[in-house]
Amino acid sequence: MDQRRAKGLVGQLMELALGADAGNKDQPDFLGLDVELKTIPLRRDGRPKESTYVCSISLPKMADREWEDSIVWRKLKRVCFVPIESERAIPLPDRRVGGGFIWSPTDDEVAALRADWERLAAMIARGQIDEITAHLGDVLQVRPKAPNAAAKRMTLDTDGAPRWANPRGFYLRARFTEQIVARALA
DNA sequence: GGCTGATCATTA
DNA sequence: TAATGATCAGCC
């Protein structure tokens, strides 16, 4: 199977298998439980292979939104993580699924997430969206999230002036999810 | 190997 | 069309 053409398939199969019901809305996957479902790709050594996508960014809404009301926090305060074997050489049907577990960030993790989020939100609010790179953030990072690099979406400046920007999304660094998985297995 | 920026399938 | 689900590919 061509893995290049099956990127989101694993996640969607899990949603189907576990009965997630939010569809492609900007809300937690399990509406009644307020729990977000995420798969984590693991290599043979049991460490995460990739960073984990959290959500897309609504540029205009970042400016006057507090951390407690942010989409990132709403999604991350309770997550059902499901580790999945993801070596590129293993065919999709042969991949093993690990035991899923419900996770909530510890106080330290919340503090780290919040610090990164507030710094990034401040940059967005100041109209520095094009200066944000994936280098920023200790645990949370901002990366392109678009069909291709040429895609632009209309957004609003802090002054209310329209401008074009590349769509972005929030991601959890692999080092962060590695700690989560390690703690869950301990 | 780790990280960053780019890209792909499917659905409402 | 735009949002969801992530992984790919190349530079360091």
Coordinates of N, CA and C (backbone and C1' of nucleotides) in Angstrom, one line a residue:
Chain A
M1 N 0.9 -1.2 0.0 CA 0.0 0.0 0.0 C 0.9 1.2 0.0
D2 N 0.5 2.2 -0.7 CA 1.2 3.5 -0.7 C 0.9 4.3 0.5
Q3 N 1.8 4.4 1.4 CA 1.6 5.1 2.7 C 1.4 6.6 2.4
R4 N 2.0 7.0 1.3 CA 1.9 8.5 1.0 C 0.4 8.9 0.8
R5 N -0.4 7.9 0.5 CA -1.8 8.2 0.2 C -2.7 7.7 1.2
A6 N -2.2 7.4 2.4 CA -3.0 6.9 3.5 C -2.7 7.6 4.8
K7 N -2.4 8.9 4.7 CA -1.9 9.6 5.9 C -2.9 9.6 7.1
G8 N -4.1 10.1 6.8 CA -5.0 10.2 7.9 C -5.9 9.0 8.2
L9 N -5.6 7.9 7.4 CA -6.5 6.7 7.4 C -6.5 6.0 8.8
V10 N -5.3 5.9 9.4 CA -5.2 5.2 10.7 C -6.1 5.9 11.7
G11 N -6.0 7.2 11.8 CA -6.8 7.9 12.7 C -8.3 7.8 12.5
Q12 N -8.7 7.8 11.2 CA -10.1 7.7 10.9 C -10.6 6.3 11.2
L13 N -9.8 5.3 11.0 CA -10.2 3.9 11.3 C -10.4 3.8 12.8
M14 N -9.6 4.4 13.6 CA -9.7 4.4 15.1 C -11.0 5.1 15.5
E15 N -11.3 6.2 14.9 CA -12.5 6.9 15.3 C -13.7 6.0 15.0
L16 N -13.6 5.3 13.9 CA -14.8 4.4 13.5 C -14.9 3.3 14.5
A17 N -13.7 2.7 14.8 CA -13.7 1.5 15.7 C -14.1 1.9 17.1
L18 N -13.8 3.1 17.6 CA -14.1 3.4 18.9 C -15.4 4.3 19.1
G19 N -16.0 4.6 17.9 CA -17.2 5.3 18.0 C -17.2 6.8 18.3
A20 N -16.1 7.4 17.9 CA -16.0 8.9 18.0 C -17.1 9.5 17.2
D21 N -17.7 10.6 17.7 CA -18.9 11.1 17.0 C -18.9 12.6 16.7
A22 N -17.7 13.2 16.7 CA -17.7 14.6 16.4 C -17.5 15.0 15.0
G23 N -17.2 13.9 14.2 CA -16.9 14.2 12.8 C -15.7 15.1 12.6
N24 N -15.7 15.9 11.6 CA -14.6 16.8 11.4 C -14.9 18.2 11.9
K25 N -15.4 18.2 13.1 CA -15.7 19.5 13.8 C -14.6 20.0 14.7
D26 N -14.7 21.2 15.1 CA -13.6 21.8 15.9 C -14.0 21.5 17.4
Q27 N -14.2 20.2 17.7 CA -14.6 19.9 19.0 C -13.9 18.5 19.4
P28 N -14.0 18.2 20.7 CA -13.4 16.9 21.1 C -14.1 15.8 20.3
D29 N -13.4 14.7 20.1 CA -14.0 13.6 19.3 C -15.2 12.9 19.9
F30 N -15.1 12.7 21.2 CA -16.3 12.2 21.9 C -17.1 13.3 22.6
L31 N -18.1 13.7 21.9 CA -18.9 14.9 22.4 C -19.4 14.7 23.8
G32 N -19.9 13.6 24.1 CA -20.5 13.4 25.4 C -19.5 13.3 26.5
L33 N -18.3 12.8 26.2 CA -17.3 12.6 27.2 C -16.3 13.7 27.3
D34 N -16.3 14.6 26.3 CA -15.3 15.7 26.3 C -13.9 15.1 26.2
V35 N -13.7 14.1 25.4 CA -12.4 13.4 25.3 C -12.0 13.5 23.9
E36 N -10.7 13.8 23.7 CA -10.1 13.9 22.3 C -9.4 12.6 22.0
L37 N -9.6 12.0 20.8 CA -8.9 10.8 20.4 C -7.7 11.1 19.6
K38 N -6.5 10.5 20.0 CA -5.3 10.7 19.2 C -4.5 9.4 19.0
T39 N -4.0 9.2 17.9 CA -3.2 8.0 17.7 C -1.7 8.5 17.8
I40 N -0.8 7.7 18.3 CA 0.6 8.0 18.3 C 1.4 7.0 17.6
P41 N 2.1 7.4 16.5 CA 2.9 6.5 15.7 C 4.2 6.1 16.5
L42 N 4.4 4.8 16.8 CA 5.6 4.4 17.5 C 6.5 3.6 16.6
R43 N 7.8 3.8 16.8 CA 8.8 3.0 16.1 C 9.0 1.7 16.8
R44 N 9.9 0.9 16.3 CA 10.2 -0.4 17.0 C 10.7 -0.2 18.4
D45 N 11.4 0.8 18.7 CA 12.0 1.0 20.0 C 10.9 1.6 21.0
G46 N 9.7 1.8 20.5 CA 8.6 2.2 21.4 C 8.6 3.7 21.6
R47 N 9.4 4.4 20.8 CA 9.4 5.9 21.0 C 8.5 6.5 19.8
P48 N 7.9 7.6 20.1 CA 7.1 8.3 19.0 C 7.9 8.6 17.8
K49 N 7.3 8.3 16.6 CA 8.0 8.6 15.4 C 7.8 10.0 14.9
E50 N 6.6 10.5 15.2 CA 6.3 11.8 14.7 C 5.7 12.7 15.8
S51 N 5.6 14.0 15.6 CA 4.9 14.9 16.4 C 3.4 14.7 16.3
T52 N 2.7 15.1 17.2 CA 1.2 14.9 17.2 C 0.4 16.2 16.9
Y53 N -0.4 16.1 15.8 CA -1.2 17.2 15.4 C -2.3 17.4 16.5
V54 N -2.5 18.7 16.9 CA -3.5 19.0 17.9 C -4.7 19.6 17.2
C55 N -4.5 20.8 16.6 CA -5.7 21.4 16.0 C -5.2 22.5 15.1
S56 N -6.0 23.0 14.2 CA -5.7 24.1 13.4 C -5.8 25.4 14.2
I57 N -5.3 26.5 13.6 CA -5.3 27.8 14.3 C -6.3 28.8 13.6
S58 N -7.2 29.3 14.3 CA -8.0 30.4 13.8 C -7.3 31.7 14.1
L59 N -6.6 32.3 13.1 CA -5.8 33.5 13.3 C -6.5 34.6 14.0
P60 N -7.7 35.0 13.5 CA -8.4 36.1 14.1 C -8.8 35.9 15.6
K61 N -9.1 34.6 15.9 CA -9.6 34.3 17.3 C -8.5 34.2 18.3
M62 N -7.3 34.1 17.9 CA -6.2 33.9 18.8 C -6.0 35.2 19.7
A63 N -6.2 36.3 19.1 CA -5.9 37.6 19.7 C -6.6 37.8 21.0
D64 N -7.9 37.6 21.1 CA -8.6 37.9 22.3 C -9.1 36.7 23.0
R65 N -8.4 35.6 23.0 CA -8.8 34.4 23.6 C -7.8 34.0 24.7
E66 N -8.4 33.6 25.8 CA -7.5 33.2 26.9 C -7.2 31.7 26.8
W67 N -6.1 31.3 27.5 CA -5.7 29.9 27.4 C -6.8 29.0 27.9
E68 N -7.5 29.4 28.9 CA -8.6 28.5 29.4 C -9.7 28.3 28.4
D69 N -9.8 29.2 27.5 CA -10.9 29.1 26.5 C -10.3 28.6 25.1
S70 N -9.0 28.4 25.1 CA -8.4 28.0 23.8 C -8.8 26.6 23.3
I71 N -8.8 26.4 22.1 CA -9.1 25.1 21.5 C -8.0 24.1 21.9
V72 N -6.8 24.6 22.0 CA -5.7 23.7 22.4 C -6.0 23.1 23.8
W73 N -6.3 24.0 24.7 CA -6.6 23.5 26.1 C -7.8 22.6 26.2
R74 N -8.9 23.0 25.5 CA -10.1 22.2 25.5 C -9.8 20.8 25.0
K75 N -8.9 20.7 24.0 CA -8.7 19.4 23.4 C -7.7 18.6 24.3
L76 N -6.7 19.2 24.9 CA -5.7 18.5 25.6 C -5.9 18.2 27.0
K77 N -7.0 18.8 27.6 CA -7.2 18.5 29.0 C -7.6 17.1 29.3
R78 N -8.2 16.5 28.3 CA -8.4 15.0 28.4 C -8.3 14.4 27.0
V79 N -7.3 13.5 26.9 CA -7.1 12.9 25.6 C -7.0 11.3 25.8
C80 N -7.6 10.6 24.8 CA -7.4 9.2 24.8 C -6.3 8.9 23.7
F81 N -5.1 8.5 24.2 CA -4.0 8.2 23.3 C -4.0 6.7 23.0
V82 N -3.8 6.4 21.7 CA -3.7 5.0 21.3 C -2.4 4.9 20.5
P83 N -1.4 4.2 21.1 CA -0.2 4.0 20.4 C -0.4 3.0 19.2
I84 N 0.2 3.2 18.1 CA 0.1 2.3 17.0 C 1.5 2.1 16.3
E85 N 1.8 0.9 16.1 CA 3.0 0.5 15.4 C 3.1 1.1 14.0
S86 N 4.1 1.9 13.7 CA 4.1 2.7 12.5 C 5.4 2.6 11.7
E87 N 6.1 1.5 11.7 CA 7.2 1.4 10.9 C 6.8 1.5 9.4
R88 N 7.5 2.2 8.6 CA 7.0 2.4 7.3 C 7.0 1.1 6.5
A89 N 7.8 0.1 6.9 CA 7.9 -1.2 6.2 C 6.8 -2.1 6.5
I90 N 6.0 -1.8 7.6 CA 4.9 -2.7 8.0 C 3.7 -2.3 7.3
P91 N 3.0 -3.3 6.6 CA 1.8 -3.0 5.9 C 0.7 -2.6 6.9
L92 N -0.2 -1.7 6.5 CA -1.2 -1.2 7.4 C -2.0 -2.2 8.2
P93 N -2.5 -3.3 7.5 CA -3.3 -4.3 8.2 C -2.5 -5.1 9.2
D94 N -1.1 -5.1 9.1 CA -0.3 -5.9 10.0 C 0.1 -5.1 11.2
R95 N -0.2 -3.8 11.3 CA 0.3 -3.0 12.4 C -0.4 -3.3 13.7
R96 N 0.3 -3.4 14.8 CA -0.3 -3.7 16.0 C -0.7 -2.4 16.7
V97 N -1.9 -2.5 17.4 CA -2.4 -1.4 18.1 C -2.2 -1.6 19.6
G98 N -1.6 -0.6 20.2 CA -1.3 -0.7 21.6 C -2.5 -0.4 22.5
G99 N -2.4 -0.5 23.8 CA -3.5 -0.2 24.7 C -3.7 1.3 24.8
G100 N -4.9 1.7 24.5 CA -5.2 3.1 24.6 C -5.3 3.5 26.1
F101 N -5.2 4.8 26.4 CA -5.3 5.2 27.8 C -5.7 6.7 27.8
I102 N -6.5 7.0 28.8 CA -6.9 8.4 29.0 C -5.8 9.1 29.7
W103 N -5.5 10.3 29.2 CA -4.4 11.1 29.7 C -4.9 12.5 30.0
S104 N -4.5 13.1 31.1 CA -4.6 14.5 31.4 C -3.3 15.0 31.8
P105 N -3.0 16.2 31.4 CA -1.6 16.8 31.6 C -1.4 17.0 33.1
T106 N -0.2 16.8 33.6 CA 0.1 17.1 35.0 C 0.2 18.6 35.1
D107 N 0.4 19.1 36.3 CA 0.5 20.5 36.5 C 1.7 21.1 35.8
D108 N 2.8 20.4 35.8 CA 4.0 20.8 35.1 C 3.7 20.9 33.6
E109 N 3.0 19.9 33.1 CA 2.8 19.8 31.7 C 1.8 21.0 31.3
V110 N 0.8 21.2 32.1 CA -0.1 22.3 31.8 C 0.7 23.6 31.7
A111 N 1.6 23.8 32.7 CA 2.3 25.1 32.7 C 3.2 25.2 31.5
A112 N 3.8 24.1 31.0 CA 4.6 24.2 29.8 C 3.8 24.5 28.6
L113 N 2.7 23.8 28.5 CA 1.8 24.0 27.4 C 1.3 25.4 27.3
R114 N 0.9 25.9 28.5 CA 0.3 27.2 28.6 C 1.4 28.3 28.2
A115 N 2.6 28.1 28.7 CA 3.6 29.1 28.4 C 3.9 29.2 26.9
D116 N 4.0 28.1 26.3 CA 4.2 28.1 24.8 C 3.0 28.7 24.1
W117 N 1.8 28.3 24.5 CA 0.6 28.8 23.8 C 0.5 30.3 23.9
E118 N 0.8 30.8 25.1 CA 0.6 32.3 25.3 C 1.7 33.0 24.6
R119 N 2.9 32.5 24.5 CA 3.9 33.2 23.7 C 3.5 33.2 22.2
L120 N 3.0 32.1 21.7 CA 2.7 32.0 20.3 C 1.4 32.8 20.0
A121 N 0.5 32.8 21.0 CA -0.7 33.6 20.8 C -0.4 35.1 20.7
A122 N 0.6 35.5 21.6 CA 1.0 36.9 21.6 C 1.5 37.3 20.3
M123 N 2.3 36.4 19.7 CA 2.9 36.8 18.4 C 1.8 36.9 17.3
I124 N 0.9 36.0 17.4 CA -0.2 36.0 16.4 C -1.0 37.3 16.6
A125 N -1.2 37.7 17.8 CA -2.0 38.9 18.1 C -1.3 40.1 17.6
R126 N 0.0 40.1 17.6 CA 0.8 41.2 17.2 C 1.0 41.2 15.7
G127 N 0.4 40.2 15.0 CA 0.5 40.2 13.6 C 1.8 39.6 13.1
Q128 N 2.5 38.8 14.0 CA 3.8 38.3 13.6 C 3.6 36.8 13.1
I129 N 2.5 36.5 12.5 CA 2.2 35.2 12.1 C 3.3 34.6 11.2
D130 N 3.8 35.5 10.3 CA 4.8 35.0 9.3 C 6.2 34.8 9.9
E131 N 6.4 35.2 11.2 CA 7.7 35.1 11.9 C 7.7 33.8 12.8
I132 N 6.5 33.2 12.9 CA 6.5 32.0 13.7 C 7.0 30.8 12.9
T133 N 7.9 30.1 13.5 CA 8.4 28.8 12.9 C 8.2 27.7 13.8
A134 N 8.5 26.5 13.4 CA 8.3 25.3 14.2 C 9.4 25.2 15.3
H135 N 10.4 26.1 15.2 CA 11.5 26.1 16.2 C 10.9 26.6 17.6
L136 N 9.9 27.4 17.5 CA 9.4 28.0 18.7 C 8.6 27.0 19.5
G137 N 8.7 27.1 20.9 CA 7.9 26.3 21.8 C 8.7 25.1 22.2
D138 N 8.6 24.8 23.6 CA 9.3 23.7 24.1 C 8.5 22.4 23.9
V139 N 7.2 22.5 24.1 CA 6.4 21.3 24.0 C 5.3 21.4 22.9
L140 N 4.9 22.7 22.6 CA 3.9 23.0 21.6 C 4.6 23.8 20.5
Q141 N 4.2 23.4 19.3 CA 4.9 24.1 18.2 C 3.8 24.4 17.1
V142 N 4.1 25.3 16.2 CA 3.2 25.7 15.2 C 3.9 25.3 13.8
R143 N 3.1 24.6 13.0 CA 3.7 24.2 11.8 C 2.6 24.4 10.7
P144 N 3.1 24.4 9.4 CA 2.1 24.6 8.3 C 1.1 23.5 8.3
K145 N -0.1 23.9 8.0 CA -1.2 22.9 7.9 C -2.1 23.3 6.7
A146 N -1.7 22.8 5.5 CA -2.3 23.2 4.3 C -2.2 22.2 3.2
P147 N -3.0 22.3 2.2 CA -2.9 21.4 1.1 C -1.5 21.5 0.4
N148 N -1.0 22.7 0.4 CA 0.4 22.9 -0.2 C 0.9 24.3 0.3
A149 N 2.1 24.5 0.0 CA 2.8 25.8 0.5 C 2.2 27.0 -0.2
A150 N 1.5 26.9 -1.3 CA 0.9 28.0 -1.9 C -0.4 28.5 -1.4
A151 N -1.0 27.6 -0.6 CA -2.3 27.9 0.0 C -2.3 29.1 0.9
K152 N -3.3 30.0 0.7 CA -3.4 31.1 1.6 C -4.9 31.2 2.0
R153 N -5.0 31.6 3.3 CA -6.4 31.9 3.8 C -6.5 33.3 4.2
M154 N -7.7 33.8 4.0 CA -7.9 35.2 4.5 C -8.0 35.2 6.0
T155 N -7.3 36.2 6.6 CA -7.4 36.4 8.0 C -7.4 37.9 8.3
L156 N -7.6 38.2 9.5 CA -7.6 39.7 9.9 C -6.4 40.1 10.7
D157 N -5.9 41.2 10.5 CA -4.9 41.8 11.3 C -5.4 42.3 12.6
T158 N -4.6 42.7 13.5 CA -5.1 43.2 14.8 C -5.9 44.5 14.5
D159 N -5.5 45.2 13.4 CA -6.2 46.4 13.1 C -7.6 46.2 12.4
G160 N -7.8 44.9 12.1 CA -9.0 44.6 11.3 C -8.7 44.6 9.9
A161 N -7.5 44.8 9.5 CA -7.1 44.8 8.1 C -7.0 43.4 7.6
P162 N -7.5 43.1 6.4 CA -7.4 41.8 5.9 C -6.0 41.5 5.4
R163 N -5.6 40.3 5.5 CA -4.3 39.9 5.1 C -4.3 38.4 4.7
W164 N -3.3 38.0 4.0 CA -3.2 36.6 3.6 C -2.2 35.9 4.5
A165 N -2.4 34.7 4.9 CA -1.4 33.9 5.7 C -1.5 32.5 5.3
N166 N -0.4 31.8 5.6 CA -0.4 30.4 5.4 C -1.1 29.7 6.5
P167 N -2.0 28.8 6.3 CA -2.7 28.1 7.4 C -1.8 27.4 8.3
R168 N -2.0 27.5 9.6 CA -1.1 26.8 10.5 C -1.9 25.9 11.5
G169 N -1.2 25.1 12.2 CA -1.8 24.2 13.2 C -0.9 24.0 14.4
F170 N -1.4 23.6 15.5 CA -0.6 23.3 16.7 C -0.3 21.9 16.7
Y171 N 1.0 21.6 17.1 CA 1.4 20.2 17.2 C 2.1 20.0 18.6
L172 N 2.1 18.8 19.1 CA 2.8 18.4 20.3 C 4.2 17.8 19.8
R173 N 5.3 18.3 20.4 CA 6.6 17.7 20.0 C 6.7 16.2 20.4
A174 N 7.4 15.5 19.6 CA 7.6 14.1 19.9 C 8.2 13.8 21.3
R175 N 9.1 14.7 21.7 CA 9.7 14.6 23.0 C 8.6 14.6 24.1
F176 N 7.6 15.4 23.9 CA 6.5 15.6 24.9 C 5.7 14.3 24.9
T177 N 5.3 13.8 23.8 CA 4.4 12.7 23.8 C 5.2 11.4 24.2
E178 N 6.5 11.5 24.0 CA 7.3 10.3 24.5 C 7.2 10.2 26.0
Q179 N 7.2 11.3 26.7 CA 7.1 11.3 28.2 C 5.7 10.8 28.6
I180 N 4.7 11.2 27.9 CA 3.4 10.7 28.2 C 3.2 9.2 28.0
V181 N 3.8 8.7 26.9 CA 3.7 7.3 26.7 C 4.5 6.5 27.8
A182 N 5.7 7.0 28.1 CA 6.5 6.4 29.1 C 5.9 6.3 30.4
R183 N 5.2 7.4 30.8 CA 4.5 7.5 32.1 C 3.3 6.5 32.1
A184 N 2.7 6.4 31.0 CA 1.5 5.5 30.9 C 1.9 4.0 31.0
L185 N 3.1 3.7 30.5 CA 3.5 2.3 30.6 C 4.2 2.0 31.9
A186 N 4.6 3.0 32.6 CA 5.3 2.8 33.9 C 4.4 2.3 35.0
Chain B
dG1 P 18.6 5.9 12.6 O5' 18.5 7.3 13.4 C5' 19.2 7.4 14.6 C4' 18.9 8.7 15.3 C3' 17.4 8.9 15.6 O3' 17.2 9.7 16.8 C1' 18.1 10.5 14.0
dG2 P 15.9 10.1 17.4 O5' 15.9 11.7 17.0 C5' 16.9 12.5 17.4 C4' 16.7 13.9 17.0 C3' 15.2 14.4 17.2 O3' 15.3 15.7 17.7 C1' 15.8 14.6 14.9
dC3 P 13.9 16.4 18.2 O5' 13.8 17.5 17.1 C5' 14.9 17.8 16.2 C4' 14.5 18.9 15.2 C3' 13.1 19.4 15.3 O3' 13.1 20.8 15.0 C1' 13.3 18.4 13.2
dT4 P 11.8 21.7 15.2 O5' 11.6 22.2 13.7 C5' 12.7 22.7 12.9 C4' 12.3 22.8 11.5 C3' 11.0 23.6 11.2 O3' 11.3 24.5 10.2 C1' 11.0 21.4 10.2
dG5 P 10.1 25.7 10.0 O5' 9.5 25.2 8.5 C5' 10.4 25.0 7.5 C4' 9.8 24.3 6.3 C3' 8.4 24.8 5.9 O3' 8.4 24.8 4.5 C1' 8.2 22.6 6.5
dA6 P 7.1 25.1 3.6 O5' 6.6 23.6 3.1 C5' 7.6 22.8 2.4 C4' 6.9 21.6 1.8 C3' 5.6 21.9 1.1 O3' 5.6 21.1 -0.1 C1' 5.2 20.3 2.8
dT7 P 4.4 21.2 -1.1 O5' 3.6 19.9 -0.7 C5' 4.3 18.6 -0.6 C4' 3.4 17.5 -0.1 C3' 2.0 17.5 -0.8 O3' 1.9 16.2 -1.4 C1' 1.8 17.3 1.5
dC8 P 0.8 15.9 -2.5 O5' -0.2 14.9 -1.8 C5' 0.4 13.8 -1.2 C4' -0.7 13.0 -0.6 C3' -2.1 13.1 -1.3 O3' -2.7 11.8 -1.3 C1' -2.4 13.7 1.0
dA9 P -3.9 11.5 -2.3 O5' -5.0 11.1 -1.2 C5' -4.6 10.0 -0.3 C4' -5.8 9.7 0.6 C3' -7.2 9.7 0.0 O3' -7.9 8.6 0.5 C1' -7.1 11.3 1.7
dT10 P -9.4 8.4 -0.1 O5' -10.3 9.0 0.9 C5' -10.1 8.7 2.3 C4' -11.1 9.5 3.2 C3' -12.5 9.6 2.6 O3' -13.4 9.2 3.6 C1' -11.7 11.7 3.2
dT11 P -15.0 9.1 3.3 O5' -15.6 10.4 4.0 C5' -15.2 10.6 5.4 C4' -15.8 11.9 5.9 C3' -17.2 12.1 5.5 O3' -17.9 12.7 6.6 C1' -15.9 13.9 4.7
dA12 P -19.4 12.6 6.7 O5' -19.8 14.2 6.9 C5' -19.4 14.9 8.0 C4' -19.7 16.4 7.8 C3' -21.1 16.7 7.4 O3' -21.5 17.9 8.0 C1' -19.7 17.4 5.7
Chain C
dT1 P -13.2 25.3 -4.7 O5' -13.5 25.6 -3.1 C5' -14.6 26.4 -2.8 C4' -14.7 26.3 -1.3 C3' -13.4 26.5 -0.6 O3' -13.6 27.3 0.6 C1' -14.4 24.4 0.1
dA2 P -12.3 27.8 1.4 O5' -12.4 27.0 2.7 C5' -13.6 27.0 3.5 C4' -13.5 26.0 4.6 C3' -12.2 26.0 5.4 O3' -12.5 25.7 6.7 C1' -12.5 23.9 4.4
dA3 P -11.4 26.2 7.8 O5' -11.4 24.9 8.8 C5' -12.7 24.4 9.3 C4' -12.6 22.9 9.4 C3' -11.4 22.4 10.1 O3' -11.6 21.9 11.5 C1' -12.0 21.1 8.2
dT4 P -10.3 21.4 12.2 O5' -10.4 19.8 12.0 C5' -11.6 19.1 12.4 C4' -11.5 17.7 11.9 C3' -10.2 17.0 12.4 O3' -10.5 16.2 13.6 C1' -10.6 16.6 10.1
dG5 P -9.2 15.7 14.4 O5' -8.5 14.6 13.5 C5' -9.2 13.4 13.3 C4' -8.4 12.5 12.3 C3' -7.0 12.4 12.7 O3' -6.8 11.4 13.6 C1' -7.2 12.7 10.3
dA6 P -5.4 11.2 14.4 O5' -4.4 10.8 13.3 C5' -3.0 11.1 13.3 C4' -2.4 11.1 11.9 C3' -0.9 10.9 11.8 O3' -0.7 9.5 11.6 C1' -1.8 12.6 10.2
dT7 P 0.8 9.0 11.7 O5' 1.4 9.3 10.3 C5' 0.8 8.7 9.1 C4' 1.5 9.2 7.9 C3' 3.0 8.8 7.8 O3' 3.3 8.3 6.5 C1' 2.7 11.1 7.6
dC8 P 4.7 7.9 6.1 O5' 5.2 9.1 5.1 C5' 4.3 9.5 4.1 C4' 4.9 10.5 3.2 C3' 6.3 10.2 2.8 O3' 6.5 10.7 1.4 C1' 6.3 12.2 4.0
dA9 P 7.8 10.3 0.6 O5' 8.7 11.6 0.8 C5' 8.3 12.8 0.4 C4' 9.4 13.9 0.6 C3' 10.8 13.4 0.3 O3' 11.5 14.4 -0.3 C1' 10.7 14.1 2.5
dG10 P 12.9 14.1 -1.0 O5' 13.8 15.3 -0.4 C5' 13.2 16.6 -0.3 C4' 14.0 17.4 0.7 C3' 15.5 17.2 0.7 O3' 16.1 18.4 1.0 C1' 14.7 16.6 2.8
dC11 P 17.7 18.7 0.6 O5' 18.1 19.6 1.7 C5' 17.2 20.7 2.2 C4' 17.5 21.0 3.6 C3' 19.0 21.1 4.0 O3' 19.2 22.2 4.7 C1' 17.9 19.5 5.4
dC12 P 20.8 22.7 4.9 O5' 21.1 22.3 6.4 C5' 20.1 22.5 7.4 C4' 20.5 21.9 8.7 C3' 22.0 21.6 8.9 O3' 22.5 22.7 9.7 C1' 20.7 19.7 9.6

